[in-house]
Short mmCIF file of C-alpha atoms in Angstrom, two decimals:
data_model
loop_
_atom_site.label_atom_id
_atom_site.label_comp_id
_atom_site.label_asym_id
_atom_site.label_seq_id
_atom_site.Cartn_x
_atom_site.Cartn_y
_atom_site.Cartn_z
CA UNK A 870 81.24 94.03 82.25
CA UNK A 871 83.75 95.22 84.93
CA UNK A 872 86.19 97.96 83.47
CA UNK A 873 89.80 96.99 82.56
CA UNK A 874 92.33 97.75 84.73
CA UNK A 875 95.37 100.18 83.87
CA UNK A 876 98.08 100.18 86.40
CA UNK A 877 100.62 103.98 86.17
CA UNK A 878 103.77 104.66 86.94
CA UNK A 879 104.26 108.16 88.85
CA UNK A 880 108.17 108.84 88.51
CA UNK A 881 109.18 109.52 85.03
CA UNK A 882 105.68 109.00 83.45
CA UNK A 883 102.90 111.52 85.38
CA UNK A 884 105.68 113.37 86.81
CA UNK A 885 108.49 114.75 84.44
CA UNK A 886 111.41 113.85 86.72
CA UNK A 887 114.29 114.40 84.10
CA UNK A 888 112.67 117.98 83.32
CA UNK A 889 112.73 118.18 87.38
CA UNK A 890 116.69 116.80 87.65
CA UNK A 891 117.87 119.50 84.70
CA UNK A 892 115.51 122.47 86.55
CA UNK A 893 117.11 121.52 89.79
CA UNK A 894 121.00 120.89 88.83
CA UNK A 895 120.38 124.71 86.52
CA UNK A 896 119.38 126.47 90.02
CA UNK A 897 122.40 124.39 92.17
CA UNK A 898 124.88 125.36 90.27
CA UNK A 899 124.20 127.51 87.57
CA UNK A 900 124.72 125.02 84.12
CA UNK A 901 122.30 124.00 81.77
CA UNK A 902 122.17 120.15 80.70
CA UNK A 903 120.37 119.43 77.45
CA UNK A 904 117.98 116.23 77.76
CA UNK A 905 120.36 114.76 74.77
CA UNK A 906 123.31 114.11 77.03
CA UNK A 907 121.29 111.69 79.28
CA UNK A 908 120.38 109.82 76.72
CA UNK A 909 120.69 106.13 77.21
CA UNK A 910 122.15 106.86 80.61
CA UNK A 911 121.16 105.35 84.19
CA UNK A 912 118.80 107.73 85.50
CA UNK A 913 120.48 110.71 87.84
CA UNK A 914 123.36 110.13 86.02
CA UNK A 915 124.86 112.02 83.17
CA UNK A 916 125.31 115.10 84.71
CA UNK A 917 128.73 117.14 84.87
CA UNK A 918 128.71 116.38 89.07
CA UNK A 919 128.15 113.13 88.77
CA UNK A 920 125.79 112.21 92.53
CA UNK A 921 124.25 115.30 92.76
CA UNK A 922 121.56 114.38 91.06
CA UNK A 923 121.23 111.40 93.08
CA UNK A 924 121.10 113.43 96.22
CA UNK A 925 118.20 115.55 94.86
CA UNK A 926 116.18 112.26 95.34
CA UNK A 927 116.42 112.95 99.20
CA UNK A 928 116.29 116.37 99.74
CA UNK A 929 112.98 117.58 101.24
CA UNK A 930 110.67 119.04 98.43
CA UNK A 931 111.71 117.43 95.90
CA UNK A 932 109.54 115.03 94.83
CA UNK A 933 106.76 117.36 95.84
CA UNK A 934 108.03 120.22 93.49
CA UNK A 935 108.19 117.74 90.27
CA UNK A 936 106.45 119.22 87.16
CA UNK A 937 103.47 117.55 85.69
CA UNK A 938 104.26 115.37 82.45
CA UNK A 939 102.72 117.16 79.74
CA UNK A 940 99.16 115.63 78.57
CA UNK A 941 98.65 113.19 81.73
CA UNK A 942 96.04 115.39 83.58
CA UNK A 943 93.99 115.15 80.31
CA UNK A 944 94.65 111.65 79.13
CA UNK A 945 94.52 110.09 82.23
CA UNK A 946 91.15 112.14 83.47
CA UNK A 947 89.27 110.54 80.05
CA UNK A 948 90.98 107.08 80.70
CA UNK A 949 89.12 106.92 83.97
CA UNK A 950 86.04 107.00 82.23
CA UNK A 951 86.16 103.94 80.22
CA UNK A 952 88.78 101.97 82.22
CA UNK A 953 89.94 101.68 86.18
CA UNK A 954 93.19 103.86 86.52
CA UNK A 955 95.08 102.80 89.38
CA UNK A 956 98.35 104.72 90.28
CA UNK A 957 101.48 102.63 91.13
CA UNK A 958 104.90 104.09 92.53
CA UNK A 959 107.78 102.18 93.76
CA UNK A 960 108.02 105.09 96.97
CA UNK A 961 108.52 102.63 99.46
CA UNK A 962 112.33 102.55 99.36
CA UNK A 963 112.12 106.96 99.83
CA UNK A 964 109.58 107.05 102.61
CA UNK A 965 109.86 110.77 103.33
CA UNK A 966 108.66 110.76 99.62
CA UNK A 967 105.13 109.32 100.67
CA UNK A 968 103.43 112.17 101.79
CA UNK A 969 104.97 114.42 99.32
CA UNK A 970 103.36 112.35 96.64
CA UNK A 971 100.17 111.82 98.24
CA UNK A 972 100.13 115.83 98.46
CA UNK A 973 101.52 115.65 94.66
CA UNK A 974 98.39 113.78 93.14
CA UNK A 975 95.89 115.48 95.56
CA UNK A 976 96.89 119.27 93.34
CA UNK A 977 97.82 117.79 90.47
CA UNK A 978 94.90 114.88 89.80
CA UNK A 979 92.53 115.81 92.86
CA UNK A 980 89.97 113.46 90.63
CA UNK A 981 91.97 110.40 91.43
CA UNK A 982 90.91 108.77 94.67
CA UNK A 983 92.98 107.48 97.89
CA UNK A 984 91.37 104.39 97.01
CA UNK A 985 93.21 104.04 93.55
CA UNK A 986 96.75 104.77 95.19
CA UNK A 987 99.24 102.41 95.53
CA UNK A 988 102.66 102.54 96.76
CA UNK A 989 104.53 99.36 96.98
CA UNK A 990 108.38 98.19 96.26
CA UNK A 991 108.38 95.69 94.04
CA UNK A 992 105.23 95.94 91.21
CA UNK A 993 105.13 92.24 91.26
CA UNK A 994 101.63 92.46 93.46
CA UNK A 995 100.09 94.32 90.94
CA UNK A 996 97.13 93.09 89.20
CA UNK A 997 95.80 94.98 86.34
CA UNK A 998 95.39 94.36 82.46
CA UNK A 999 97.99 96.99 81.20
CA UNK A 1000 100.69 98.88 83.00
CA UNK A 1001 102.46 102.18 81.57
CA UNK A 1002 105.87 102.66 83.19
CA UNK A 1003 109.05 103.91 82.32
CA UNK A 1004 110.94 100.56 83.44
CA UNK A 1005 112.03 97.46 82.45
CA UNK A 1006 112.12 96.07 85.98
CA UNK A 1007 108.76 96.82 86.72
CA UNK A 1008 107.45 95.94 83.30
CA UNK A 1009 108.75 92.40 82.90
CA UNK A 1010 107.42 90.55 85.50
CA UNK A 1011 103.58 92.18 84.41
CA UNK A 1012 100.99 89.81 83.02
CA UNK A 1013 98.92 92.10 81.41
CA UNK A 1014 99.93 94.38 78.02
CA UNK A 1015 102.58 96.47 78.95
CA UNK A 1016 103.16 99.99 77.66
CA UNK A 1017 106.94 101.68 78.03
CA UNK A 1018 106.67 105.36 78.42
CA UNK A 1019 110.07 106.72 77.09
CA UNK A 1020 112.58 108.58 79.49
CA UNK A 1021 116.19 109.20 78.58
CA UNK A 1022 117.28 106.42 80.64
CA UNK A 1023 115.12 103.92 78.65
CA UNK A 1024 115.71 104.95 75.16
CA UNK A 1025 117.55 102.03 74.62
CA UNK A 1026 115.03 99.07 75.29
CA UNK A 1027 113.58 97.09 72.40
CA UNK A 1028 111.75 94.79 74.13
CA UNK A 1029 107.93 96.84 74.74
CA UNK A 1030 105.84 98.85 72.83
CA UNK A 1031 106.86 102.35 73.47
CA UNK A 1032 104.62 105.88 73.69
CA UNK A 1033 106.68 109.19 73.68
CA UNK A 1034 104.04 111.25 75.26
CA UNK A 1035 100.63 110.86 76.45
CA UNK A 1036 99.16 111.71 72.86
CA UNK A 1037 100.54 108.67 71.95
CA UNK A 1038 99.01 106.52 75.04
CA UNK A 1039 95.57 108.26 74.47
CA UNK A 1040 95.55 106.98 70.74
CA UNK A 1041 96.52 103.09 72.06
CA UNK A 1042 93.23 103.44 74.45
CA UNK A 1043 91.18 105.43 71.71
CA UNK A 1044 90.54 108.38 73.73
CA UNK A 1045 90.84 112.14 73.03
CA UNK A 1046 94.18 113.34 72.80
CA UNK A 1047 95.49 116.39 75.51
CA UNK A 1048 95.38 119.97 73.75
CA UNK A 1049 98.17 120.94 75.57
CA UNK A 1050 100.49 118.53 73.97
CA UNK A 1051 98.54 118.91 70.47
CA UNK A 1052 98.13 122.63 70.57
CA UNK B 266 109.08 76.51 90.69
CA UNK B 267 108.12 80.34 92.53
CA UNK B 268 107.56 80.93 96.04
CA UNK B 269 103.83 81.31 96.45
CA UNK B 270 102.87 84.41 97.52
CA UNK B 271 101.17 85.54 100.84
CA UNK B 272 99.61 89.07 100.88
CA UNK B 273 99.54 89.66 104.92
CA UNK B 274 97.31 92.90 106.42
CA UNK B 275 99.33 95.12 108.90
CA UNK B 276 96.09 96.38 111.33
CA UNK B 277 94.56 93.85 113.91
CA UNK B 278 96.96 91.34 111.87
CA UNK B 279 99.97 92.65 112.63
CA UNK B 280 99.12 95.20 114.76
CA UNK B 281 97.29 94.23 117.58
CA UNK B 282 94.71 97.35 117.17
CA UNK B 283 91.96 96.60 119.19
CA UNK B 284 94.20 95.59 122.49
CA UNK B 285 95.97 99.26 121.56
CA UNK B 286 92.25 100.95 121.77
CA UNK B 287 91.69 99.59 124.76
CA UNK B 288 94.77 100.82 126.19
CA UNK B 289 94.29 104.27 125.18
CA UNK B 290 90.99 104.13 126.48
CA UNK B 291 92.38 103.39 129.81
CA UNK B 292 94.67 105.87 129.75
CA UNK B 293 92.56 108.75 128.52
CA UNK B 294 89.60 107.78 130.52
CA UNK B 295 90.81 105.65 133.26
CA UNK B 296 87.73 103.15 131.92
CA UNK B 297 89.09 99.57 131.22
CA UNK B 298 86.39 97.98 128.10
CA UNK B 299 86.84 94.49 127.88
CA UNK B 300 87.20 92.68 124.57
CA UNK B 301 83.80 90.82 125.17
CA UNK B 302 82.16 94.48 125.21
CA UNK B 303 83.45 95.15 121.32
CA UNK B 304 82.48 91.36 119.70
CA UNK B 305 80.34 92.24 116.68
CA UNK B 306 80.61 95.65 116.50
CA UNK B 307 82.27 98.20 113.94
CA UNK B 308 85.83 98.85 114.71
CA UNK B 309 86.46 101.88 116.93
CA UNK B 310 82.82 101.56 118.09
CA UNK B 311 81.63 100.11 121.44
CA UNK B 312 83.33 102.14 124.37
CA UNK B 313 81.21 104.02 126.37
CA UNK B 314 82.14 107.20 124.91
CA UNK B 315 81.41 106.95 121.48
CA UNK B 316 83.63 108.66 118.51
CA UNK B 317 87.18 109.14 121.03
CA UNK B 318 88.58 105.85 119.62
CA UNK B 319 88.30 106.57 116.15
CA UNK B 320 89.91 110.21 117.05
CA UNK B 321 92.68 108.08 117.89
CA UNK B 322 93.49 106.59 114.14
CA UNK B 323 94.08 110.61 113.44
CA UNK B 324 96.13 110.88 116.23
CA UNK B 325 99.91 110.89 115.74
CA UNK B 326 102.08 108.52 116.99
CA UNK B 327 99.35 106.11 117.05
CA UNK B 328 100.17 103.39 114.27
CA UNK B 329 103.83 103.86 115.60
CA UNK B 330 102.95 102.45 119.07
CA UNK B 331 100.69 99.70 118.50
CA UNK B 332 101.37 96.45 119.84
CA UNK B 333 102.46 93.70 118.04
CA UNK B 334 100.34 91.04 117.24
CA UNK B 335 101.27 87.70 119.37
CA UNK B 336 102.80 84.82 117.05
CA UNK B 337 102.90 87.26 113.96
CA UNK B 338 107.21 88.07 114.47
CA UNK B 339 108.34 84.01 114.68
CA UNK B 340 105.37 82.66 112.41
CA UNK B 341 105.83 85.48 109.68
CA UNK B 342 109.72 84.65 109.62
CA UNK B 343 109.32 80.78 108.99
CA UNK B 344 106.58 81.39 106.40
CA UNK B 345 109.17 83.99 104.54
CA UNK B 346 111.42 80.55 103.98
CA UNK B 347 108.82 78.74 102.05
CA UNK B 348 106.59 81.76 100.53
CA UNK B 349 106.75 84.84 99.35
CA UNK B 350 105.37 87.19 101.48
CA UNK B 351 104.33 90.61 101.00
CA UNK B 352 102.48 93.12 103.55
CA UNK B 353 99.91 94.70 102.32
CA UNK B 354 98.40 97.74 104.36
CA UNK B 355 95.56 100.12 103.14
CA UNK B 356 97.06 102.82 104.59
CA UNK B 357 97.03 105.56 102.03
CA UNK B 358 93.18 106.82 103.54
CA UNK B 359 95.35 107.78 106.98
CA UNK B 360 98.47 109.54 105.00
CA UNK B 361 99.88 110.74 108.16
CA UNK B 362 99.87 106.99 108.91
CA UNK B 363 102.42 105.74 105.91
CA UNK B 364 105.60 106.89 107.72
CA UNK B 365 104.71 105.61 111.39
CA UNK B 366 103.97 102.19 109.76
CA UNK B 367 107.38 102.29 107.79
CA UNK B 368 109.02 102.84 111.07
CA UNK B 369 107.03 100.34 113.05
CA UNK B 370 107.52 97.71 110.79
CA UNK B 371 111.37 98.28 110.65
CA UNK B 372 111.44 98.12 114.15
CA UNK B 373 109.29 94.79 115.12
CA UNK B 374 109.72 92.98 111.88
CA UNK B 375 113.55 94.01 110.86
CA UNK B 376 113.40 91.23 108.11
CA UNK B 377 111.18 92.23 105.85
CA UNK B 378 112.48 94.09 102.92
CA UNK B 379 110.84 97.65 101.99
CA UNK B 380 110.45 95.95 98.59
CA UNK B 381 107.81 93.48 99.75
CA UNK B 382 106.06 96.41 101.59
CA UNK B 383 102.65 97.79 99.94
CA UNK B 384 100.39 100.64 100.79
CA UNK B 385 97.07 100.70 99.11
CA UNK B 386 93.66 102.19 98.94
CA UNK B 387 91.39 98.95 97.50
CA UNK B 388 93.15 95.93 97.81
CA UNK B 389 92.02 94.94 94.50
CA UNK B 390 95.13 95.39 92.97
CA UNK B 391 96.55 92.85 94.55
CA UNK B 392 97.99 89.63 92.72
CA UNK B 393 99.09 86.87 95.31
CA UNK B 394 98.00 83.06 95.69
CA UNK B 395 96.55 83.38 99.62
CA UNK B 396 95.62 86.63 101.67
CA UNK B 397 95.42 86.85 105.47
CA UNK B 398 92.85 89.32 106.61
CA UNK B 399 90.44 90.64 108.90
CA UNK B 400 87.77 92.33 106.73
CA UNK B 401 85.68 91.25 104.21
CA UNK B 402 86.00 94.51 102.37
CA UNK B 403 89.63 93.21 101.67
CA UNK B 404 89.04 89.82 101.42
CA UNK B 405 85.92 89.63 99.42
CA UNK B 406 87.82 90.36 95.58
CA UNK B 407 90.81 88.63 95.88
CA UNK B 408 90.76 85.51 93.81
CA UNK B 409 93.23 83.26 96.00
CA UNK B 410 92.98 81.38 99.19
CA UNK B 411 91.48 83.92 101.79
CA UNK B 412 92.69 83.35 105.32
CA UNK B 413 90.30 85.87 108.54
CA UNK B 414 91.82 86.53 111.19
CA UNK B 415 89.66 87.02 113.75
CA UNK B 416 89.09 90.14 115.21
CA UNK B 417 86.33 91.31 117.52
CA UNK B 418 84.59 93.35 114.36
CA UNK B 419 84.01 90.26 112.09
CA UNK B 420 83.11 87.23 114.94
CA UNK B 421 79.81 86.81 113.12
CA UNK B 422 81.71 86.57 109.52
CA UNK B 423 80.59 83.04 108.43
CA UNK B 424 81.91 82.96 104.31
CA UNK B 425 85.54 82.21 105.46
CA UNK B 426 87.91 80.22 107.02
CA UNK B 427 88.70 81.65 110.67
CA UNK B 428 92.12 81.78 111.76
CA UNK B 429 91.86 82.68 115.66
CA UNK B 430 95.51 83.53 116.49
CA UNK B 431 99.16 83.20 114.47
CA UNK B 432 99.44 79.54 115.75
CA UNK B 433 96.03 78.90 113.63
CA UNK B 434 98.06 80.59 110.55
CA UNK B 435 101.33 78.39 111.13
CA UNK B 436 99.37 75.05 111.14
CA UNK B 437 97.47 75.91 107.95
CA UNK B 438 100.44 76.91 106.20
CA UNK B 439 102.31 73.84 107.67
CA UNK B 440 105.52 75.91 109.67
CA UNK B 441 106.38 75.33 113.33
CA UNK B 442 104.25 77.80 115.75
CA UNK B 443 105.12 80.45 117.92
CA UNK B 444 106.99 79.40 121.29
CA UNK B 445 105.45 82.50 122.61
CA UNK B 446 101.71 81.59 121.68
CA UNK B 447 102.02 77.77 122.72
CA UNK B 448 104.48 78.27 125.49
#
């Protein structure tokens, strides 16, 4: 029987992109922001500057500089072996961002093929039988079971299944959970 | 009721890349192939020195100057009134290629929206109800309506309907054809 299909988000699911807007706005201008004041908040926003955030988004580096989300490497390297893992960003609307993240993935997951890559705009094209993202705009036009990965920006949805951390997304697929985030 | 959707391949689609390896040829060797030389054979393959075409996919700039497919500009606009139609490029194996085709495409087909712009390994992923194409590879798992377009590499395809130029693709689909094809 042909292996089930799981389509993942990069922003905000395998890459910790509100750890990476805190780091970032800390080294620009010298203030800590505590995850609990972007809670419920568009994401980028929230901040003291308001836009600076949003600028980050284009600056050179940044996308390739983004910290790993805790427990993906693991989870996502023992999904592969029981299901097809196909990676899914929305980088079409930052193009300089393309070869950042195809660098990104190559250190970070260098057991993930080219082949398994997509980057698209809209996630309407995708076909899979579940998809793990961090939005409701991607998630509601999916067909398949859809998994929300919480972000601050999303805390407020009630319409999906949610998973805090990739512990949680390993025990919905019945695979080992990561010792980093168990440890 | 929803626009039905059209998956559409960028190279030797789109892109007109066998008429841009010939050119190169010429320039770089001063040797003019003609198409007739290249029917059946692997892409890249059949000039008289072997390997220098396919040293041109890694050669930048490439993608970015490729001619554009006769037909594809008009007959690709009137199809976007009655379908929905997404391009669908597996680009990600040439990463150096991702931003070239972003630019290329916002040059010769201004109309199309980066959100109905995909870049893929396996086109597997991809959910849409008919799929123009030129390689079986592509064509070969998608469950719609598959559409070749001919291209010297796949003359001796025989499992699909042939589509010879843009003007084939405009009668199928039932839109006016390209003044610059018929004219």
């Amino acid at each position: 029987m042909a292996k089930k299909r799981i389509a993942i988000d990069m922003d905000g699911v395998m890459a910790d992109l509100n750890q990476h807007y805190i780091d970032w706005y800390y080294e620009r201008t010298g203030e800590k922001v505590e995850k609990e004041r972007l809670m419920g908040l568009p994401e980028t926003t929230g901040f003291p500057q308001e836009g600076i955030v949003h600028h980050f988004l284009h600056t050179p580096g940044f996308f390739r500089t983004a910290p790993v989300m805790p427990g993906s490497q693991e989870v996502i390297r023992r999904l592969m072996e029981n299901y097809e893992v196909f990676i899914v960003s929305a980088a079409v609307e930052f193009p300089q961002s393309l070869s950042e993240k195809i660098e990104w993935l190559a250190e970070h997951f260098p057991f993930i093929s080219w082949k398994n890559i997509v980057f698209c705009g809209l996630k309407t094209i995708v076909r899979a039988d579940y998809m793990i993202d961090d939005y409701d705009k991607n998630l509601r036009y999916f067909d398949g079971e859809r998994l929300l990965f919480t972000a601050p920006h999303n805390i407020n949805y009630q319409d999906y299944n949610r998973y805090d951390t990739w512990d949680d997304v390993a025990k919905f697929f019945g695979v080992q959970e990561a010792v980093t985030v168990t440890g």
